Amino acid sequence: MIGQTISHYRVLQKVGGGGMGVVYKAEDIELGRFVAMKFLSEELDRDLQALERFRREARSASALNHPNICTIYEIGKHNGEYFIVMELLEGKTLRDCILGRPVPTDRLLALAIEIAEGLDAAHAKGITHRDIKPGNIFVTERGHAKILDFGLAKVTSEERSSATSLGVAPTVISEVHVTSPGTAVGTIAYMSPEQASGEELDPRTDLFSFGGVLYEMATGVAAFSGSTTAKVFDGILNRTPIAPVRLNPAMPAKLEEIINKALEKDRKLRYQSAAEMSVDMKRLQREIESGRISGVSAGTRESFADAISGAPAVASPSRVRPHTAAVAVVAGVIVLAALAYAFRPTLPPPRITGYTQLTHDGFPKSFAGQAVANVQTDGPRVFVQENVNGHYVVAQVSSSGGDTEVMPVPFPNTSLDTISPDRSELVVSSFTGSEVIQPIWLIPAVGGSPRRFVEPAGNDAAWMPNGNRLIARGNDLIEISSGGGQKKLASVAPEDFIYWLRWSPDGSTLRFTTNTPMGDRLWEMAADGTNLHQILTDVPSDVHPSRGAWTPDGKYFVFNATLNNRDDLWAVREKRDWWHKFDHRPVALTSGPLSLEAVQPSVDGKKLFVVASQERSELVRYDSKSGQFVPYLNGISGAYVSFSRDGQWVAYVTWPEGDLWRSRINGSDKLQLTTTPMSVDSVEWSPDGTQIAFTASLPNQKQHMFLASASSGQLRQVSDGEFYMRNGGWSPDGNSLVFLAMEGAENYSTRSLDLKTMKTKTIPAPVAQVGTALSPDGRYIAASPVDGQKLMIFDIAAQKWSDVVKQNVNAIHWSYDSLYVYFDTQSNTDPAIYRVRVSDRKLETVASLKNLRRVVLPFWAWMGLTPDGSPLLMRDTGTQEVYALDFQEP
């Protein structure tokens, strides 16, 4: 394309691209000016109806002539491809100007007024933009705003949205994915309630979207976000965003009023015109420029002036006694100091100003059931745990980015815990299966032979400030002296377990995370074990703070918080600054679309190393004829798939949303049975096909078991939520359920629930077990020990357990005829799916998993079976890499 002459335009260079097509800089040969040429995407070219609508709307947009609207010069066609010619702009989009941080108020108002005037000009011509968002507003090099893409956005958003896209607003990380399927869905985050509801639109829809843009300009985060389009729609239709002043305490109250009025869900209460918004913003701009709005009132300014000049009337110098004058001077100094302290400026929040992707290897960086994502740094290098071809390893990469290199260790699987205070050694854990309590080792950061950190195994470990060792074992924190003596420092609830041990820079305070049935929690205690208490408890109930770290100077504690199955970074000020006021409440540093976790500040505190994930999956079936995994149920992003006994109906859980659906096997008659904030994780159809049993969790509640009517979707809770549980199957008569119960880090048991009496019974077992699965004929229960190193079967009639296979066992599933137990291996050198025949214990290999990248759900990677015995798995199509975020402290 470059160098060609199209019509009377000479194409000079490519300047951008995205879901709509490619943009080139070109020279208008006839008029001697430079222009931008956008060639539309092939999808748009092939849709005649969409193309005609585009042309009609583009003609309307080209009629607009306003300094704050990007001018469209021409629409044409070349070799069957349609293109538009428009004004060439130099600068960057408003999205790139925000980059996760608030825009200064004076700059915000100057741009917002221009945007409002551009909208007013369009509305006066009868044109509604329908896609106002930061990415569609351009800021020129001279600092002026230009509205882009009139007549394009509505068509594109409809044509490019997909069920697999992330319904979130673009912020600091999103530029990496400007051409991904999720880009168009970013539009959804700025839709008005009437637009989300499919109602008739008028110019007030643009004003709501503009309100969302103002919110993001003022706070650095999107007003409405979520991991799916449904969750974003729910926020737009039903929820009020966090008060802007909480995220940016420095913003004027009047600006918050303007934003709130623009974001009114009832359009009758919203601003009625862009001109009205412009007037309010111009009035606020004038008041700020004249000094009428500031952190200090007029009366206070007079007091300052009086104090400085000594304006209050006093006796003449000849009549003032020396000691009286001295007292007056001291009093004046005290008054000045008190006033200076009382009216000191507010400290602005920290912010992320940029980012660099460090790894590009495509390997998963976290694995549920063994360890969450974790990164550490010694300065020049960043260490990260990852799953390489079925093995869990610790790898290293330069702190400026590059190729990853696996650290050689003699363990089958390794997880990363922390780094020594002098940054010379890594603390790691080794494991073989799904055991939670693991041996803990030291590995030199430069490479070398491992040695035991401490002799007792644990969940996590760290050094004590006094040089002793600290381990988390289940729900206990244990201090171990150099001589091996042990002292319990603290304990939490028995059903919780402790991990992610992080000391403050001065060694006075330990903070750690507890994994509970109700989500993660953050705790702190003194170095001697006293003053144990939970922190950050005043956040909304559906937000779960966890896994944080102090900046090296101790000024901030940065942590990730989970909301709607996605993690964002937050920071809370720790050290007082006597010269500034500051807000003790946490502030958000990021807001999607990637999930960010495992935050670790750099040695100089100028960067935050994180693991960034974009979660996507594809349901696949193993086809024995071709030996390949092929998409199943149209490749939905789902798990926990269960079929009715007649094979006509299917139930599944969407991922990562956790919503339960049921439909016919051909996809018709779909019915959503649960919705956010309930998150479902195991599903079983009843033998008669009338009910669906599942386990699910709600924010701040332990897990419950439910029954859903397959026809109406009506739910019935059948457990009291005393412990974590996982559904294991129905009895053949449909009168009872078998399930796995977990009461603490090591206390697992298999139980049955009588649905008539609602009483539970524990099934005796020689060892703690996981993966409980009842055979469809009700004769056997299959399970695995916590270490996952063998398959066991319980004969219910004989009341006897027997070992069937001695090798690594991950997920367990019975064939529908009860003749075989299927299981897969997750950590050996040749991961595969196996099945064992119950009658003679014959073991067969069903499929190799060596080249399949799987999604790992909490505690194990899920596996299912179709009625004909074909294995179902989740193929991971997402990304998970290490990033360095530029962190700016005020």
Short mmCIF file of C-alpha atoms in Angstrom, two decimals, residues 560-874:
data_model
loop_
_atom_site.label_atom_id
_atom_site.label_comp_id
_atom_site.label_asym_id
_atom_site.label_seq_id
_atom_site.Cartn_x
_atom_site.Cartn_y
_atom_site.Cartn_z
CA ASN A 560 -4.23 -6.56 44.53
CA ALA A 561 -7.96 -6.71 45.12
CA THR A 562 -10.32 -9.14 43.44
CA LEU A 563 -13.62 -7.87 42.06
CA ASN A 564 -15.77 -9.71 39.53
CA ASN A 565 -13.12 -12.40 39.00
CA ARG A 566 -10.46 -9.85 38.04
CA ASP A 567 -7.58 -8.40 40.07
CA ASP A 568 -6.56 -4.76 40.01
CA LEU A 569 -3.76 -2.99 41.87
CA TRP A 570 -4.49 -0.67 44.79
CA ALA A 571 -2.25 1.35 47.08
CA VAL A 572 -2.69 2.72 50.59
CA ARG A 573 -0.50 5.40 52.17
CA GLU A 574 1.40 4.12 55.22
CA LYS A 575 3.72 6.96 56.31
CA ARG A 576 2.50 10.35 57.48
CA ASP A 577 3.79 13.46 55.74
CA TRP A 578 3.62 16.48 58.08
CA TRP A 579 3.58 18.91 55.18
CA HIS A 580 0.59 17.37 53.41
CA LYS A 581 -2.82 15.98 54.17
CA PHE A 582 -3.42 12.52 52.81
CA ASP A 583 -6.28 10.09 52.59
CA HIS A 584 -5.84 6.81 54.48
CA ARG A 585 -8.29 5.08 52.14
CA PRO A 586 -6.88 2.84 49.38
CA VAL A 587 -6.78 4.21 45.84
CA ALA A 588 -7.02 2.18 42.66
CA LEU A 589 -3.91 2.17 40.48
CA THR A 590 -5.37 0.13 37.60
CA SER A 591 -8.76 -0.80 36.21
CA GLY A 592 -8.59 -3.59 33.61
CA PRO A 593 -8.78 -5.01 31.07
CA LEU A 594 -5.98 -7.28 32.27
CA SER A 595 -6.06 -8.93 35.67
CA LEU A 596 -2.97 -7.86 37.65
CA GLU A 597 -1.56 -9.77 40.62
CA ALA A 598 1.59 -10.79 42.51
CA VAL A 599 2.78 -7.18 42.85
CA GLN A 600 6.43 -6.76 43.84
CA PRO A 601 8.08 -3.31 43.96
CA SER A 602 11.51 -2.94 42.40
CA VAL A 603 14.56 -2.37 44.62
CA ASP A 604 14.41 1.40 43.97
CA GLY A 605 10.61 1.53 44.28
CA LYS A 606 10.17 3.12 40.86
CA LYS A 607 8.53 0.08 39.27
CA LEU A 608 5.96 -2.51 40.23
CA PHE A 609 6.54 -5.98 38.83
CA VAL A 610 3.26 -7.83 38.28
CA VAL A 611 1.79 -10.83 36.51
CA ALA A 612 -0.83 -9.64 34.02
CA SER A 613 -3.48 -12.05 32.77
CA GLN A 614 -6.21 -11.92 30.18
CA GLU A 615 -8.38 -14.95 30.86
CA ARG A 616 -9.84 -16.75 27.87
CA SER A 617 -10.51 -20.42 27.25
CA GLU A 618 -12.05 -22.76 24.72
CA LEU A 619 -13.98 -25.94 25.55
CA VAL A 620 -12.47 -28.80 23.55
CA ARG A 621 -13.27 -32.49 23.05
CA TYR A 622 -10.71 -35.19 22.35
CA ASP A 623 -11.49 -36.81 19.00
CA SER A 624 -10.03 -40.33 19.12
CA LYS A 625 -10.18 -40.73 15.34
CA SER A 626 -7.99 -37.75 14.53
CA GLY A 627 -6.09 -37.76 17.82
CA GLN A 628 -6.79 -34.02 18.14
CA PHE A 629 -8.64 -31.75 20.54
CA VAL A 630 -11.47 -30.00 18.68
CA PRO A 631 -13.87 -27.24 19.81
CA TYR A 632 -17.01 -28.47 21.56
CA LEU A 633 -20.32 -26.62 22.07
CA ASN A 634 -18.97 -23.97 19.69
CA GLY A 635 -15.83 -23.63 21.80
CA ILE A 636 -17.56 -21.86 24.69
CA SER A 637 -15.41 -20.55 27.52
CA GLY A 638 -16.86 -22.94 30.07
CA ALA A 639 -16.14 -25.71 32.55
CA TYR A 640 -17.88 -28.20 34.88
CA VAL A 641 -19.92 -29.50 31.96
CA SER A 642 -22.55 -32.09 32.92
CA PHE A 643 -25.08 -33.95 30.78
CA SER A 644 -28.53 -35.28 31.56
CA ARG A 645 -28.70 -39.08 31.54
CA ASP A 646 -30.64 -39.09 28.25
CA GLY A 647 -27.91 -37.00 26.62
CA GLN A 648 -30.38 -34.34 25.46
CA TRP A 649 -29.45 -31.55 27.89
CA VAL A 650 -26.19 -29.99 29.05
CA ALA A 651 -25.29 -27.73 31.97
CA TYR A 652 -22.06 -25.75 32.15
CA VAL A 653 -20.37 -22.92 34.02
CA THR A 654 -19.04 -19.93 32.08
CA TRP A 655 -15.45 -18.98 32.78
CA PRO A 656 -14.20 -16.80 34.33
CA GLU A 657 -17.63 -15.41 35.29
CA GLY A 658 -18.77 -18.52 37.18
CA ASP A 659 -22.39 -18.40 35.93
CA LEU A 660 -24.39 -21.64 35.55
CA TRP A 661 -26.36 -22.24 32.34
CA ARG A 662 -28.35 -25.11 30.93
CA SER A 663 -29.48 -25.76 27.36
CA ARG A 664 -30.29 -28.49 24.92
CA ILE A 665 -27.29 -30.24 23.47
CA ASN A 666 -27.74 -28.25 20.23
CA GLY A 667 -27.56 -24.95 22.13
CA SER A 668 -31.28 -24.11 22.03
CA ASP A 669 -33.54 -23.43 25.06
CA LYS A 670 -30.74 -21.74 27.00
CA LEU A 671 -31.51 -20.72 30.57
CA GLN A 672 -29.16 -18.90 32.94
CA LEU A 673 -29.54 -20.39 36.42
CA THR A 674 -27.17 -18.21 38.46
CA THR A 675 -25.59 -14.81 38.11
CA THR A 676 -22.97 -12.59 39.74
CA PRO A 677 -21.96 -12.46 42.55
CA MET A 678 -22.64 -16.19 42.94
CA SER A 679 -19.74 -18.23 41.54
CA VAL A 680 -20.36 -21.90 40.65
CA ASP A 681 -17.67 -24.55 40.54
CA SER A 682 -19.14 -28.09 40.30
CA VAL A 683 -22.28 -29.36 38.57
CA GLU A 684 -24.19 -32.69 38.38
CA TRP A 685 -27.55 -33.52 36.74
CA SER A 686 -29.94 -35.62 38.83
CA PRO A 687 -30.60 -39.17 37.55
CA ASP A 688 -34.15 -38.24 36.46
CA GLY A 689 -32.97 -35.05 34.71
CA THR A 690 -35.25 -32.73 36.69
CA GLN A 691 -32.65 -31.08 38.91
CA ILE A 692 -29.08 -29.84 38.74
CA ALA A 693 -26.93 -29.99 41.87
CA PHE A 694 -24.05 -27.55 42.18
CA THR A 695 -21.81 -25.90 44.74
CA ALA A 696 -21.34 -22.14 44.74
CA SER A 697 -19.87 -19.33 46.80
CA LEU A 698 -21.11 -15.83 47.52
CA PRO A 699 -19.07 -12.83 48.74
CA ASN A 700 -18.19 -13.12 52.43
CA GLN A 701 -19.99 -16.46 52.76
CA LYS A 702 -18.78 -20.01 52.94
CA GLN A 703 -19.62 -22.35 50.13
CA HIS A 704 -23.13 -23.82 49.79
CA MET A 705 -24.69 -26.64 47.83
CA PHE A 706 -27.80 -25.89 45.79
CA LEU A 707 -30.39 -27.69 43.70
CA ALA A 708 -31.75 -25.93 40.62
CA SER A 709 -34.94 -26.91 38.81
CA ALA A 710 -33.88 -27.82 35.28
CA SER A 711 -37.13 -26.45 33.87
CA SER A 712 -37.71 -23.24 35.85
CA GLY A 713 -34.28 -22.49 37.30
CA GLN A 714 -35.70 -22.13 40.82
CA LEU A 715 -32.93 -22.62 43.40
CA ARG A 716 -33.00 -24.50 46.69
CA GLN A 717 -30.11 -24.37 49.17
CA VAL A 718 -29.38 -27.78 50.69
CA SER A 719 -26.28 -27.13 52.83
CA ASP A 720 -25.45 -24.85 55.73
CA GLY A 721 -22.06 -23.74 54.44
CA GLU A 722 -20.06 -24.92 57.43
CA PHE A 723 -17.09 -25.88 55.25
CA TYR A 724 -15.73 -25.75 51.74
CA MET A 725 -17.33 -28.44 49.58
CA ARG A 726 -17.31 -29.86 46.07
CA ASN A 727 -20.13 -31.88 44.56
CA GLY A 728 -19.26 -35.54 43.90
CA GLY A 729 -22.40 -37.03 42.38
CA TRP A 730 -25.97 -38.28 42.92
CA SER A 731 -27.10 -41.63 44.28
CA PRO A 732 -29.00 -43.61 41.59
CA ASP A 733 -32.34 -43.02 43.35
CA GLY A 734 -31.75 -39.26 43.50
CA ASN A 735 -32.19 -39.17 47.29
CA SER A 736 -28.65 -38.28 48.32
CA LEU A 737 -25.52 -36.49 47.20
CA VAL A 738 -21.88 -37.32 47.77
CA PHE A 739 -19.49 -34.42 48.25
CA LEU A 740 -15.98 -33.49 49.31
CA ALA A 741 -15.70 -31.39 52.48
CA MET A 742 -12.65 -29.34 53.46
CA GLU A 743 -12.26 -28.01 57.02
CA GLY A 744 -8.79 -26.50 57.05
CA ALA A 745 -5.67 -26.87 54.96
CA GLU A 746 -5.27 -30.62 55.62
CA ASN A 747 -8.68 -31.80 56.80
CA TYR A 748 -10.52 -33.32 53.83
CA SER A 749 -13.31 -35.88 54.04
CA THR A 750 -15.87 -37.59 51.80
CA ARG A 751 -19.47 -37.23 52.97
CA SER A 752 -23.00 -37.98 51.84
CA LEU A 753 -26.06 -35.78 52.26
CA ASP A 754 -29.52 -37.31 52.64
CA LEU A 755 -31.86 -34.92 50.81
CA LYS A 756 -34.89 -36.15 52.76
CA THR A 757 -33.52 -35.83 56.29
CA MET A 758 -30.86 -33.20 55.39
CA LYS A 759 -28.35 -35.10 57.51
CA THR A 760 -24.75 -35.75 56.50
CA LYS A 761 -22.64 -38.85 57.06
CA THR A 762 -18.85 -39.12 56.82
CA ILE A 763 -17.49 -41.99 54.76
CA PRO A 764 -14.50 -43.52 56.61
CA ALA A 765 -11.16 -43.35 54.83
CA PRO A 766 -7.58 -44.21 55.82
CA VAL A 767 -6.19 -40.88 54.56
CA ALA A 768 -7.47 -37.41 53.73
CA GLN A 769 -8.77 -37.39 50.17
CA VAL A 770 -9.68 -35.08 47.32
CA GLY A 771 -11.42 -35.48 43.96
CA THR A 772 -14.40 -37.39 45.34
CA ALA A 773 -16.59 -38.90 42.57
CA LEU A 774 -19.54 -41.31 42.96
CA SER A 775 -20.15 -43.82 40.16
CA PRO A 776 -23.50 -43.35 38.36
CA ASP A 777 -24.62 -46.85 39.47
CA GLY A 778 -23.96 -45.87 43.09
CA ARG A 779 -21.62 -48.79 43.82
CA TYR A 780 -18.25 -47.04 44.10
CA ILE A 781 -16.56 -43.80 45.13
CA ALA A 782 -13.29 -42.81 43.49
CA ALA A 783 -10.87 -40.37 45.13
CA SER A 784 -7.20 -39.51 45.51
CA PRO A 785 -5.05 -38.71 48.57
CA VAL A 786 -4.15 -35.08 49.10
CA ASP A 787 -0.71 -35.65 47.56
CA GLY A 788 -2.41 -36.90 44.37
CA GLN A 789 -0.11 -39.89 43.96
CA LYS A 790 -2.65 -42.70 43.58
CA LEU A 791 -6.23 -43.49 42.63
CA MET A 792 -8.39 -45.16 45.28
CA ILE A 793 -11.84 -46.76 44.97
CA PHE A 794 -14.29 -47.32 47.81
CA ASP A 795 -16.65 -50.29 47.49
CA ILE A 796 -19.80 -49.02 49.19
CA ALA A 797 -21.28 -52.48 49.78
CA ALA A 798 -18.08 -53.87 51.26
CA GLN A 799 -17.21 -50.57 52.98
CA LYS A 800 -13.61 -50.97 51.86
CA TRP A 801 -11.05 -48.74 50.13
CA SER A 802 -8.49 -50.18 47.73
CA ASP A 803 -5.58 -48.71 45.79
CA VAL A 804 -6.13 -48.97 42.04
CA VAL A 805 -3.34 -46.99 40.37
CA LYS A 806 -0.18 -45.59 41.93
CA GLN A 807 0.72 -42.53 39.90
CA ASN A 808 -0.12 -38.85 39.77
CA VAL A 809 -3.89 -38.23 39.70
CA ASN A 810 -5.54 -34.88 38.99
CA ALA A 811 -9.24 -34.67 38.02
CA ILE A 812 -11.41 -37.80 38.37
CA HIS A 813 -14.52 -38.64 36.33
CA TRP A 814 -16.66 -41.76 35.94
CA SER A 815 -17.89 -43.03 32.60
CA TYR A 816 -21.66 -42.84 32.31
CA ASP A 817 -21.93 -46.64 32.32
CA SER A 818 -19.84 -46.86 35.54
CA LEU A 819 -17.39 -49.29 33.90
CA TYR A 820 -14.38 -46.93 33.85
CA VAL A 821 -12.76 -44.28 36.00
CA TYR A 822 -11.10 -41.57 33.92
CA PHE A 823 -8.39 -39.36 35.38
CA ASP A 824 -5.64 -37.10 34.11
CA THR A 825 -2.12 -36.34 35.26
CA GLN A 826 -0.92 -32.79 35.65
CA SER A 827 2.68 -32.87 36.75
CA ASN A 828 4.55 -35.88 35.36
CA THR A 829 6.84 -35.83 32.35
CA ASP A 830 4.14 -37.16 30.04
CA PRO A 831 0.82 -35.59 31.03
CA ALA A 832 -2.10 -37.62 29.74
CA ILE A 833 -5.67 -38.79 30.27
CA TYR A 834 -6.03 -42.37 31.47
CA ARG A 835 -8.88 -44.69 32.24
CA VAL A 836 -8.94 -47.77 34.44
CA ARG A 837 -11.51 -50.56 34.08
CA VAL A 838 -13.10 -51.28 37.44
CA SER A 839 -13.61 -55.00 36.81
CA ASP A 840 -9.95 -55.95 36.26
CA ARG A 841 -8.08 -52.68 37.10
CA LYS A 842 -6.66 -52.51 33.57
CA LEU A 843 -5.07 -49.12 32.88
CA GLU A 844 -5.28 -47.51 29.41
CA THR A 845 -3.92 -44.27 27.97
CA VAL A 846 -6.73 -42.28 26.35
CA ALA A 847 -4.98 -39.11 25.15
CA SER A 848 -1.68 -37.31 25.55
CA LEU A 849 -1.84 -33.80 27.01
CA LYS A 850 1.74 -32.93 26.21
CA ASN A 851 0.90 -30.23 23.66
CA LEU A 852 -2.31 -28.93 25.22
CA ARG A 853 -2.16 -25.73 27.23
CA ARG A 854 -4.88 -26.06 29.86
CA VAL A 855 -6.71 -23.67 32.14
CA VAL A 856 -6.06 -24.49 35.79
CA LEU A 857 -9.08 -23.80 37.99
CA PRO A 858 -8.96 -23.65 41.81
CA PHE A 859 -7.24 -26.78 43.14
CA TRP A 860 -6.93 -28.65 39.82
CA ALA A 861 -7.36 -28.51 36.07
CA TRP A 862 -10.93 -29.50 35.19
CA MET A 863 -11.78 -32.54 33.07
CA GLY A 864 -15.19 -33.83 31.93
CA LEU A 865 -16.68 -36.50 29.70
CA THR A 866 -19.29 -36.49 26.96
CA PRO A 867 -21.95 -39.24 27.12
CA ASP A 868 -19.97 -41.25 24.56
CA GLY A 869 -16.82 -41.12 26.68
CA SER A 870 -14.89 -38.38 24.89
CA PRO A 871 -12.79 -36.29 27.32
CA LEU A 872 -13.59 -32.59 27.66
CA LEU A 873 -10.97 -30.06 28.67
CA MET A 874 -10.44 -26.30 28.79
#
